[in-house]
C-alpha cells in the first residue's frame, strides 16, 4: 500500500500534558475516547489493513485540522475567515499531532519513530474534522 487517507468527523481533542493528583497519574478520558474514534474511522475505511508499515519503513504524515468558524461571526466574516485567515487559537498543532499519531501507533505503523516528515495544518471551515494522510517517505 502506498498511501493511507481517512477523515475523522468532529472536533479534534489534543493530547495534553500528563496530569498528576496526589502522586497518581490521571488518564485523560476525552483523549482516550478520541483515539478510539480515530481507530474506528480508520478501520471502517481500511478494515483489513492493520500494521501496514510494521517493518520500520520511513513515513511521511500530513494532518489537516479543519476548525468550525465561531457561530458568533457574521456570514460575511465567516466567508472571509475561511478564505483568508488561519485559526490562531487553541488547540496547538503539536498537541493535535500527538493525539492523532498516538492513536495510529500500533494500528497503522509500529512506532512513531518511523515518521521522518510531519506536516500539521489548521484551517477554518464550516464544520470540524481532521484529514490524515500517511505514505511511505521518498528521498
Short mmCIF file of C-alpha atoms in Angstrom, two decimals:
data_model
loop_
_atom_site.label_atom_id
_atom_site.label_comp_id
_atom_site.label_asym_id
_atom_site.label_seq_id
_atom_site.Cartn_x
_atom_site.Cartn_y
_atom_site.Cartn_z
CA UNK A 1 0.00 0.00 0.00
CA UNK A 2 1.44 3.37 -0.98
CA UNK A 3 -0.88 5.77 0.85
CA UNK A 4 -3.48 5.79 3.62
CA UNK A 5 -6.09 8.57 3.76
CA UNK A 6 -9.02 8.93 6.13
CA UNK A 7 -11.22 11.66 7.59
CA UNK A 8 -12.42 11.79 11.20
CA UNK A 9 -15.50 13.93 11.74
CA UNK A 10 -15.84 16.20 14.75
CA UNK A 11 -13.61 18.48 16.77
CA UNK A 12 -10.09 17.25 17.44
CA UNK A 13 -9.10 16.52 21.02
CA UNK A 14 -5.46 17.48 21.63
CA UNK A 15 -3.20 15.44 23.85
CA UNK A 16 -2.46 17.42 27.00
CA UNK A 17 0.39 17.13 29.46
CA UNK A 18 0.03 14.26 31.90
CA UNK A 19 -1.89 15.28 35.00
CA UNK A 20 -0.90 14.09 38.46
CA UNK A 21 -3.15 14.28 41.51
CA UNK A 22 -1.84 13.18 44.90
CA UNK A 23 1.05 11.38 43.24
CA UNK A 24 -1.09 9.39 40.80
CA UNK A 25 -1.25 9.77 37.03
CA UNK A 26 -4.78 10.58 35.89
CA UNK A 27 -5.74 9.28 32.42
CA UNK A 28 -7.43 11.75 30.13
CA UNK A 29 -10.78 10.23 29.25
CA UNK A 30 -11.52 12.60 26.32
CA UNK A 31 -8.15 11.88 24.67
CA UNK A 32 -8.67 8.12 25.01
CA UNK A 33 -12.18 8.39 23.53
CA UNK A 34 -10.87 10.46 20.62
CA UNK A 35 -8.13 7.89 19.94
CA UNK A 36 -10.83 5.19 19.77
CA UNK A 37 -12.78 7.37 17.32
CA UNK A 38 -9.71 7.72 15.07
CA UNK A 39 -9.13 3.96 15.18
CA UNK A 40 -12.77 3.25 14.33
CA UNK A 41 -12.66 5.70 11.42
CA UNK A 42 -9.51 4.09 10.06
CA UNK A 43 -10.86 0.56 10.43
CA UNK A 44 -14.10 1.47 8.68
CA UNK A 45 -12.11 2.78 5.69
CA UNK A 46 -9.45 0.02 5.73
CA UNK A 47 -10.98 -2.96 7.58
CA UNK A 48 -8.27 -5.50 6.77
CA UNK A 49 -5.19 -3.27 6.81
CA UNK A 50 -3.62 -3.19 10.24
CA UNK A 51 0.08 -2.54 10.73
CA UNK A 52 0.55 -1.57 7.10
CA UNK A 53 4.09 -0.37 7.84
CA UNK A 54 5.38 -2.75 10.51
CA UNK A 55 8.95 -3.03 9.22
CA UNK A 56 10.24 0.39 10.28
CA UNK A 57 9.80 2.00 6.86
CA UNK A 58 10.24 5.80 6.91
CA UNK A 59 6.87 7.57 6.75
CA UNK A 60 5.53 10.98 5.81
CA UNK A 61 2.39 12.17 7.64
CA UNK A 62 0.12 15.10 6.76
CA UNK A 63 -2.58 16.12 9.25
CA UNK A 64 -5.07 18.80 8.20
CA UNK A 65 -7.25 20.10 11.02
CA UNK A 66 -10.42 21.90 9.95
CA UNK A 67 -11.98 24.02 12.69
CA UNK A 68 -15.52 25.37 12.60
CA UNK A 69 -15.78 29.15 12.38
CA UNK A 70 -17.37 30.57 15.56
CA UNK A 71 -21.16 30.83 15.30
CA UNK A 72 -21.00 34.41 16.54
CA UNK A 73 -19.30 35.51 13.31
CA UNK A 74 -21.49 37.02 10.60
CA UNK A 75 -21.88 35.27 7.24
CA UNK A 76 -19.55 37.79 5.61
CA UNK A 77 -16.96 37.38 8.38
CA UNK A 78 -17.22 33.55 8.18
CA UNK A 79 -16.59 33.61 4.43
CA UNK A 80 -13.62 35.93 4.92
CA UNK A 81 -12.14 33.75 7.67
CA UNK A 82 -12.44 30.54 5.63
CA UNK A 83 -10.71 32.03 2.58
CA UNK A 84 -8.17 34.48 4.03
CA UNK A 85 -7.37 33.60 7.66
CA UNK A 86 -5.80 30.82 9.69
CA UNK A 87 -7.06 29.85 13.15
CA UNK A 88 -4.51 31.13 15.66
CA UNK A 89 -6.33 29.84 18.71
CA UNK A 90 -6.16 26.69 20.79
CA UNK A 91 -5.62 23.81 20.30
CA UNK A 92 -1.91 23.81 19.49
CA UNK A 93 -0.91 21.85 16.40
CA UNK A 94 1.79 19.90 18.24
CA UNK A 95 -0.70 18.57 20.79
CA UNK A 96 -3.14 17.71 17.99
CA UNK A 97 -0.49 15.84 16.03
CA UNK A 98 0.49 13.87 19.12
CA UNK A 99 -3.12 12.87 19.68
CA UNK A 100 -3.53 11.58 16.10
CA UNK A 101 -0.14 9.85 15.92
CA UNK A 102 -0.60 8.08 19.24
CA UNK A 103 -3.94 6.73 18.00
CA UNK A 104 -2.31 5.42 14.81
CA UNK A 105 0.68 3.86 16.58
CA UNK A 106 0.33 0.08 16.68
CA UNK A 107 -2.57 0.19 14.23
CA UNK A 108 -1.15 1.66 11.00
CA UNK A 109 2.56 1.78 11.81
CA UNK A 110 4.51 0.03 14.53
CA UNK A 111 6.26 3.03 16.10
CA UNK A 112 6.14 6.79 15.67
CA UNK A 113 9.94 6.86 15.31
CA UNK A 114 9.20 5.80 11.70
CA UNK A 115 7.84 9.29 10.95
CA UNK A 116 10.54 11.30 9.23
CA UNK A 117 8.29 14.06 7.90
CA UNK A 118 5.28 15.56 9.67
CA UNK A 119 3.11 18.40 8.40
CA UNK A 120 0.24 19.67 10.53
CA UNK A 121 -2.07 22.44 9.31
CA UNK A 122 -5.07 24.24 10.84
CA UNK A 123 -7.76 25.77 8.63
CA UNK A 124 -11.13 27.44 9.20
CA UNK A 125 -14.12 25.62 7.77
CA UNK A 126 -17.90 25.25 8.10
CA UNK A 127 -17.52 22.16 10.32
CA UNK A 128 -14.90 20.37 12.42
CA UNK A 129 -12.99 17.40 11.00
CA UNK A 130 -9.46 16.04 10.60
CA UNK A 131 -7.84 14.63 7.45
CA UNK A 132 -4.92 12.23 7.88
CA UNK A 133 -2.63 11.12 5.06
CA UNK A 134 0.17 8.65 5.67
CA UNK A 135 2.55 7.49 2.96
CA UNK A 136 5.97 5.98 2.61
CA UNK A 137 8.59 8.73 2.59
CA UNK A 138 10.59 9.38 -0.55
CA UNK A 139 14.14 10.65 -0.64
#
